Short mmCIF file of C-alpha atoms in Angstrom, two decimals:
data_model
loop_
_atom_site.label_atom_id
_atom_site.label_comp_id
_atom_site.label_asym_id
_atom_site.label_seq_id
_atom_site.Cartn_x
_atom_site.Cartn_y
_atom_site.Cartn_z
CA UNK A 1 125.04 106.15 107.71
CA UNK A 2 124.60 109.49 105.39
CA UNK A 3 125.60 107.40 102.58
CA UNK A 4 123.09 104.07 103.64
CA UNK A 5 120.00 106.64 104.16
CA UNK A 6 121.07 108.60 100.58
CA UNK A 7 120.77 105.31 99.36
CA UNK A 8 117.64 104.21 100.78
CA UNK A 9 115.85 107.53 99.51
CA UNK A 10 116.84 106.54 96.16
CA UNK A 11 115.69 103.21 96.37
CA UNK A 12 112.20 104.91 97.96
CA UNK A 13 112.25 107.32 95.12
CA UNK A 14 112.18 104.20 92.47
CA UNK A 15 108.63 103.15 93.97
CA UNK A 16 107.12 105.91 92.30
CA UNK A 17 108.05 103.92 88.97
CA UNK A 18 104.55 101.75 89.08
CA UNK A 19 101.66 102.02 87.67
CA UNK A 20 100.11 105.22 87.86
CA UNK A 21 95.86 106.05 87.63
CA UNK A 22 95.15 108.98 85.54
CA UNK A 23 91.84 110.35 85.90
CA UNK A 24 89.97 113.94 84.85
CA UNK A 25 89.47 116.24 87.44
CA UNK A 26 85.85 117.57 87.65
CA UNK A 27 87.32 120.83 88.26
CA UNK A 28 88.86 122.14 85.00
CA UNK A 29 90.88 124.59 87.03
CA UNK A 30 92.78 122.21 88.74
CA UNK A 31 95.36 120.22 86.69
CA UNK A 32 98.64 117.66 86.59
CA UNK A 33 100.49 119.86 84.89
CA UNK A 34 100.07 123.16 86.56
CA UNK A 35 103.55 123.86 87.80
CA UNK A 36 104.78 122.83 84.88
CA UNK A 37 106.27 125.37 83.38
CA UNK A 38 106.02 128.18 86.80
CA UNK A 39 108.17 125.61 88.74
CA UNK A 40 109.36 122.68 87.16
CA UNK A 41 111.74 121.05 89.92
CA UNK A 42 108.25 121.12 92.17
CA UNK A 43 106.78 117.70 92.23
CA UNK A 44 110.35 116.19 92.70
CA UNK A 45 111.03 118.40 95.73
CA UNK A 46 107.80 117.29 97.17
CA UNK A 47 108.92 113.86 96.77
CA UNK A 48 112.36 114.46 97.78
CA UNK A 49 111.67 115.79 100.87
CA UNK A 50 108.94 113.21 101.56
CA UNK A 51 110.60 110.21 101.11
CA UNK A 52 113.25 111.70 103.37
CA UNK A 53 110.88 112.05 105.96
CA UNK A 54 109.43 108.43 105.26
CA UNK A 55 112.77 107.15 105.59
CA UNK A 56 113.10 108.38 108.82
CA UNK A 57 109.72 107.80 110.27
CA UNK A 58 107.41 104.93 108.32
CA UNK A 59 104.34 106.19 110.41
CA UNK A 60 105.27 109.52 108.52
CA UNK A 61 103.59 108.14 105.73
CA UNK A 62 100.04 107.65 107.42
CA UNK A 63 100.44 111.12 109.41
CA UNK A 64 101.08 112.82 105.99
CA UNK A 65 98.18 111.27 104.03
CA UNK A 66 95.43 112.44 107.18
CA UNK A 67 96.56 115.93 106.85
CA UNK A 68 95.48 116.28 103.71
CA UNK A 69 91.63 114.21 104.97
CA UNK A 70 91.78 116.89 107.43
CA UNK A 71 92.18 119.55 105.36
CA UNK A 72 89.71 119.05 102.77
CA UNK A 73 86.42 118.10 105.11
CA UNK A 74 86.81 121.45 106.52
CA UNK A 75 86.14 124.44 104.20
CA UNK A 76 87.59 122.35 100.84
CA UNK A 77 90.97 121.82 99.96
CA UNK A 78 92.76 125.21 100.95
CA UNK A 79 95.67 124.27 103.64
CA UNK A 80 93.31 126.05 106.39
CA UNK A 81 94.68 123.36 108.44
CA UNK A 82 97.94 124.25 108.69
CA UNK A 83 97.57 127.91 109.83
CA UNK A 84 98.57 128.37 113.61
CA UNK A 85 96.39 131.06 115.70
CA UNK A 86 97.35 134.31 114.89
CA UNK A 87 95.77 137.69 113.08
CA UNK A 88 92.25 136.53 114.83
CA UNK A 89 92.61 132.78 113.27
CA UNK A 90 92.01 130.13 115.68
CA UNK A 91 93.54 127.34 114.49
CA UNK A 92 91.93 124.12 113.24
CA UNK A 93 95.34 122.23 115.47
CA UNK A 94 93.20 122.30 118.55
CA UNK A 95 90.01 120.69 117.47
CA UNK A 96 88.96 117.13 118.83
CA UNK A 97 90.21 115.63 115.64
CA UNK A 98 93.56 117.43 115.28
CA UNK A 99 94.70 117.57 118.87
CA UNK A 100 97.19 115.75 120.26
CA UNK A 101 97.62 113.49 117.03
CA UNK A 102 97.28 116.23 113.82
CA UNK A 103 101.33 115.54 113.41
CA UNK A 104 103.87 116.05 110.06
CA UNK A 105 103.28 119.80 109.63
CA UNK A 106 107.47 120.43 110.29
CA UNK A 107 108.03 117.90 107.30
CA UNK A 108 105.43 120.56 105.03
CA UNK A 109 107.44 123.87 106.24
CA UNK A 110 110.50 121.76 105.32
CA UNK A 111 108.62 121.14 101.43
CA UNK A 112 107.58 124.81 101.89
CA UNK A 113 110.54 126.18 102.25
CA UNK A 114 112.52 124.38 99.68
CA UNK A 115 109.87 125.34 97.40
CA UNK A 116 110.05 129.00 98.59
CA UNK A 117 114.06 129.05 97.46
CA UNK A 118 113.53 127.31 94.02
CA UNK A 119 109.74 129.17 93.08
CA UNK A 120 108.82 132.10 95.53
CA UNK A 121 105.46 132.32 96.06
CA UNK A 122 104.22 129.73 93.36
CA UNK A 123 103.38 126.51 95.23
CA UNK A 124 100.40 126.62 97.27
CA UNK A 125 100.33 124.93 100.81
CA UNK A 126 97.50 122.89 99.16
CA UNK A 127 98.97 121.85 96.30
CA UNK A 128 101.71 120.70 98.74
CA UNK A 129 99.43 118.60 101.19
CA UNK A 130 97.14 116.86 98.14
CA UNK A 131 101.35 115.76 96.61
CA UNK A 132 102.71 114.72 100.58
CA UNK A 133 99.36 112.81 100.77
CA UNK A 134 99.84 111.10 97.01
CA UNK A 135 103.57 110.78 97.87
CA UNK A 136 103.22 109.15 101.28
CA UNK A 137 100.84 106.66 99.71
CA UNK A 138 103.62 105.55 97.15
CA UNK A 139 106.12 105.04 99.58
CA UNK A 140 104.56 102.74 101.35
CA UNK A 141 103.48 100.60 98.29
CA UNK A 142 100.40 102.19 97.12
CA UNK A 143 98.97 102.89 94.61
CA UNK A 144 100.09 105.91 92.17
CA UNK A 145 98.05 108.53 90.77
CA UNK A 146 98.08 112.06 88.74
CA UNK A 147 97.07 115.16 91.27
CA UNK A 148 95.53 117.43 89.72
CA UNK A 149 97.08 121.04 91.07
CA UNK A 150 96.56 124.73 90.78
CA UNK A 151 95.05 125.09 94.54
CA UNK A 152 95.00 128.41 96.45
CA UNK A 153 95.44 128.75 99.98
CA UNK A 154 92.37 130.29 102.43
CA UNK A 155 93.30 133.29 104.56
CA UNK A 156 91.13 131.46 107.29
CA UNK A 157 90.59 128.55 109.49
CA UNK A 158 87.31 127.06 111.22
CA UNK A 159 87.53 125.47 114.04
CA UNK A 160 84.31 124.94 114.28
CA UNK A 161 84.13 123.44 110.70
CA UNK A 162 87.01 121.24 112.41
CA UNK A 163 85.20 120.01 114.87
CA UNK A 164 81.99 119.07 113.20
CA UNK A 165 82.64 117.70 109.93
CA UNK A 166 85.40 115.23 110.37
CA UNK A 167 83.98 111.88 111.45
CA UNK A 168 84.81 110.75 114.75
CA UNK A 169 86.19 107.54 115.47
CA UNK A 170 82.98 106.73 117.72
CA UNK A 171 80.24 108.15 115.27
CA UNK A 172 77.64 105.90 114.01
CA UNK A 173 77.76 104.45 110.33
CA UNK A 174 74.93 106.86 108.86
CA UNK A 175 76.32 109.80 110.88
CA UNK A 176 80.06 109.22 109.04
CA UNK A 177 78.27 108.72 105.55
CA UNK A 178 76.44 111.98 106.26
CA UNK A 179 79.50 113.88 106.72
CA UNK A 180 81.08 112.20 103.01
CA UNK A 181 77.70 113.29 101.40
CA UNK A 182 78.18 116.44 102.29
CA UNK A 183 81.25 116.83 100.85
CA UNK A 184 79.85 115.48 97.72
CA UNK A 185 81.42 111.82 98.42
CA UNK A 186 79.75 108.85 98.33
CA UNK A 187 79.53 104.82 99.94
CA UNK A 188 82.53 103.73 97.53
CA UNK A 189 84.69 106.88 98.39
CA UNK A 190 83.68 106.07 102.37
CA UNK A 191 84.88 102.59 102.19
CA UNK A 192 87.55 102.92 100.01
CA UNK A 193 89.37 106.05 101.81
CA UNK A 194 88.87 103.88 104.97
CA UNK A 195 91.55 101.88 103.43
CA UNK A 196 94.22 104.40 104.57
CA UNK A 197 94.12 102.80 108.02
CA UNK A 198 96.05 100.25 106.30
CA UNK A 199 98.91 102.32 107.37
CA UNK A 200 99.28 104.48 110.65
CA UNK A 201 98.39 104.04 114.21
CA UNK A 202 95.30 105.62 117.18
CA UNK A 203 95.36 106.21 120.34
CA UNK A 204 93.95 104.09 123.13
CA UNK A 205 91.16 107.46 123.55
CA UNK A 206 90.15 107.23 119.93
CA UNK A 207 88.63 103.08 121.01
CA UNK A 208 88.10 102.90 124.70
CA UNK A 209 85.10 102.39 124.77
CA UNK A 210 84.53 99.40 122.50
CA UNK A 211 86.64 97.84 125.03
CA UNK A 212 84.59 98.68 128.32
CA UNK A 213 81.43 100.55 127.82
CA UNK A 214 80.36 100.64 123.75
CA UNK A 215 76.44 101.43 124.70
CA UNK A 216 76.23 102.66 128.03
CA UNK A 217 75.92 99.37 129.43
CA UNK A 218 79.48 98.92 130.89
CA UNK A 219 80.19 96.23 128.32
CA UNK A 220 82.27 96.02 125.46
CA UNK A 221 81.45 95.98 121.62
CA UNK A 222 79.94 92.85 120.70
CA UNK A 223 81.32 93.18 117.16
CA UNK A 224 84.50 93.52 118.56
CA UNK A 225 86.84 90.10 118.22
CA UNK A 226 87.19 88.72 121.72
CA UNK A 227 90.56 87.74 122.17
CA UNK A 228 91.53 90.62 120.23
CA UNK A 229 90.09 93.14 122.66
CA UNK A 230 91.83 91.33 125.79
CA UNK A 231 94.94 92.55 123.93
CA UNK A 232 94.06 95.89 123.55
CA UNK A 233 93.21 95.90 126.90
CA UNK A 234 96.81 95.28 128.29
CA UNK A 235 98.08 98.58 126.90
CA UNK A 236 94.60 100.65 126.96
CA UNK A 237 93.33 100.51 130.96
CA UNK A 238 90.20 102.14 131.86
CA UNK A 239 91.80 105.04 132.76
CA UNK A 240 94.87 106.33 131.60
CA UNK A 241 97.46 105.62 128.59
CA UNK A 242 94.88 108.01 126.35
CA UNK A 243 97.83 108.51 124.49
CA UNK A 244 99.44 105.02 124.05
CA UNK A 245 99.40 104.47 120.15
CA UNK A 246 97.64 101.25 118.66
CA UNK A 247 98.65 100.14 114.74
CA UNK A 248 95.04 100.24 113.08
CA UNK A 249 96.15 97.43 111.16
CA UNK A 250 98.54 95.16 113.28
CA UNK A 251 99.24 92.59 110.05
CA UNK A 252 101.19 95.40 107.72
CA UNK A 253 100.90 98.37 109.45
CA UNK A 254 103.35 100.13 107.92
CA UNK A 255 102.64 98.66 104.00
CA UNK A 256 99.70 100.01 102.07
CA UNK A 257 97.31 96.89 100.98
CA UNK A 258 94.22 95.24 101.80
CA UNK A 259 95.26 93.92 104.85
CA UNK A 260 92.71 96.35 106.78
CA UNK A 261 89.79 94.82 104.75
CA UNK A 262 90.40 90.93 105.56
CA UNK A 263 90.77 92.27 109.17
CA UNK A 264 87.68 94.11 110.08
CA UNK A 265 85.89 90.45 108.04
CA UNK A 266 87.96 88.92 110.96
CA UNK A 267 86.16 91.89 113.43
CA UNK A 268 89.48 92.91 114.42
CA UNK A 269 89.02 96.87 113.08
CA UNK A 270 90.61 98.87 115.62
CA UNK A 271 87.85 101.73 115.82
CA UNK A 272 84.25 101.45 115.78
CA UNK A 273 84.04 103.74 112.64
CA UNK A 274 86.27 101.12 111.41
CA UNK A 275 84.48 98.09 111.82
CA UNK A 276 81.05 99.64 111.35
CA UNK A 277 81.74 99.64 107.77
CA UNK A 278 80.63 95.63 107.71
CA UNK A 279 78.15 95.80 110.87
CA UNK A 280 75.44 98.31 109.38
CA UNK A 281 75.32 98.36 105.58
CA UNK A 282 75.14 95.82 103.96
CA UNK A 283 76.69 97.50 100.38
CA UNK A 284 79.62 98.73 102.55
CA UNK A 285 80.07 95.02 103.75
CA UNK A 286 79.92 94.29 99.78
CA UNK A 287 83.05 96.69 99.29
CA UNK A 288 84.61 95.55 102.23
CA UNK A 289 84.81 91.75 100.83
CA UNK A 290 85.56 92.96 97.36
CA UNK A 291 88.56 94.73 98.68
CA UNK A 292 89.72 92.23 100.78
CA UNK A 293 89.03 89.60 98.07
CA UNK A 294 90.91 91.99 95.28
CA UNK A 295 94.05 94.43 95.96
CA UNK A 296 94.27 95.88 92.53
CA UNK A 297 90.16 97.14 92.63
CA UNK A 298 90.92 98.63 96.07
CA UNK A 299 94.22 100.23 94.99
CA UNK A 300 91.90 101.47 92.14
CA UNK A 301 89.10 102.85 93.89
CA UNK A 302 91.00 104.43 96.34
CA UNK A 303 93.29 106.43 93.63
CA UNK A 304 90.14 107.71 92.14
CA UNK A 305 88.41 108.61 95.50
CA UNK A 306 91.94 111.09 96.57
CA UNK A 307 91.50 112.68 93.11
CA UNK A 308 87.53 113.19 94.09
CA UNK A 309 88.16 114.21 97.74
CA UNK A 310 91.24 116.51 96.38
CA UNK A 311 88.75 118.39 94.16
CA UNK A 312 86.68 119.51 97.28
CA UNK A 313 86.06 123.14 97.24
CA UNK A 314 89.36 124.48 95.78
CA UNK A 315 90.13 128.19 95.86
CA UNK A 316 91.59 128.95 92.20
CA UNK A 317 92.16 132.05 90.00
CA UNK A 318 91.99 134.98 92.07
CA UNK A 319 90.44 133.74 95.56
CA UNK A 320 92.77 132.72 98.29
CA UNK A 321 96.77 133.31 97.94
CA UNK A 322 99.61 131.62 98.04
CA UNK A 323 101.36 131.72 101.52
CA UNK A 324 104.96 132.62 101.75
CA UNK A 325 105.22 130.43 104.65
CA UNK A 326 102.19 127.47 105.56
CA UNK A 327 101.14 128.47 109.08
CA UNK A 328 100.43 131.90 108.40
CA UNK A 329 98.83 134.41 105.95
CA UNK A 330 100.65 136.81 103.86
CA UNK A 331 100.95 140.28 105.68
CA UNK A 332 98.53 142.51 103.61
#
């Protein structure tokens, strides 16, 4: 068995041969080759340790790539996520976003501390979620791209920041391009970063109500395929099961493509932020067919839209630090 998984990680490991998208970083602080010389072994330990996880887990991959989401729509790109509650930090875990499906952090503290043994005190936490995110991608046959590196890591959380700034699974279409505005994203980043629900799964609370009640009206979502719903409804009741887990794209849901696209044409997106993206704008339902019509521009659009979201608000030079360990701040 030790020998068949060894195996399988090498095999995983070969993925990472394709194609990869290069693109400039509008930060000039933040860089491919940062570690290069500082800690040379990094990017293959972040890889290594990944693709073990992967192995294990396929829904790894998906949990891996929203941490990083998570991260950067609250205060930038600065692993406030991963800090537990401690030193008067209140932890971004336990927002309505995070809890009860934020998941992965044990395979980062595994990264960490391999990191830690080879480099002390050289790798930021952030560096290390924009790579798990990039890595996770690859693995399960996505596309490849440079990340540009040389993060910090925040001596703070906001919950509040948590709470408010991710979108919901039940906000409205100009409510969830708000919130990518304001991080300086735009329609094409929206739609295309929406493609990561090509992989991963929700829980039965994150859609309920497009099943019974969408509008107050005790019905359910018109824009929601018919005979789909009635199978949703077998596993997601009224009440109860909030936690019972749904694939957001039942076709491939554990391959990166465009299967995601050609379903929510079919109105069979899982959550209402999903299929909104073809019910309420019509450029978004533009993207939408293009990606479902074309792999390669969605692969391509969504490689340069990680680089963009990765550059949000980095702490470089002296601001921030790099944590000894991800969940908590350095003792001062």
């Amino acid at each position: 068995m030790a020998r068949f998984m060894s195996f399988f990680i090498f095999i995983t490991l070969l993925s990472f041969a394709p194609i990869c998208f290069s693109f400039k970083s509008n930060n000039d602080n933040l860089y491919p080759q940062y570690y290069y010389k500082s800690c040379p072994q990094a990017l293959e330990i972040v890889k290594s340790v990944v693709a073990k996880a992967v192995a294990k887990e396929a829904r790894m991959a998906a949990s891996l790539l929203r941490l990083h989401f998570h991260d950067c729509f609250v205060k930038g790109c600065d692993a406030s996520l991963l800090l537990d509650s401690s030193n008067g930090i209140v932890t971004e875990k336990g927002s309505n976003p995070n809890k009860n499906s934020a998941r992965g952090f044990e395979v980062l503290d595994e990264i960490k501390s391999a990191l830690e043994k080879e480099c002390p005190q050289t790798v930021s936490c952030a560096d290390i979620l924009a790579l798990a995110a990039r890595d996770s991608t690859v693995l399960a046959g996505g596309p490849n791209w440079e990340v540009p590196l040389g993060r910090r890591d925040s001596r703070s959380a906001s919950l509040s920041g948590s709470n408010n700034n991710i979108p919901a699974p039940n906000n409205t279409f100009d409510s969830i391009l708000s919130k990518f505005k304001r991080q300086g994203l735009d329609l094409v980043d929206l739609v295309a970063l929406s493609g990561s629900h090509t992989i991963g799964n929700s829980r039965c609370t994150s859609f309920r109500q497009r099943l019974y009640n969408q509008s107050g009206n005790n019905k359910p979502d018109t824009t929601l395929d018919e005979s789909y719903a009635a199978q949703l409804r077998n596993r997601c009741p009224k009440s109860g099961g909030d936690q019972n887990l749904f694939f957001l794209d039942f076709v491939s849901p554990t391959k990166f493509d465009n299967s995601y696209f050609k379903l929510l044409l079919a109105s069979k997106g899982l959550l209402n932020s999903d299929q909104v993206l073809t019910t309420k704008s019509e450029e978004s339902l533009a993207l939408v067919k293009r990606y479902a019509e074309n792999n390669a521009l969605f692969f391509d659009h969504f490689a340069k839209s990680m680089v963009k979201m990765g550059n949000i608000s980095p702490l470089t030079g002296s601001s921030g630090e790099i944590r000894k360990t991800c969940r908590k701040i350095n003792s001062s």
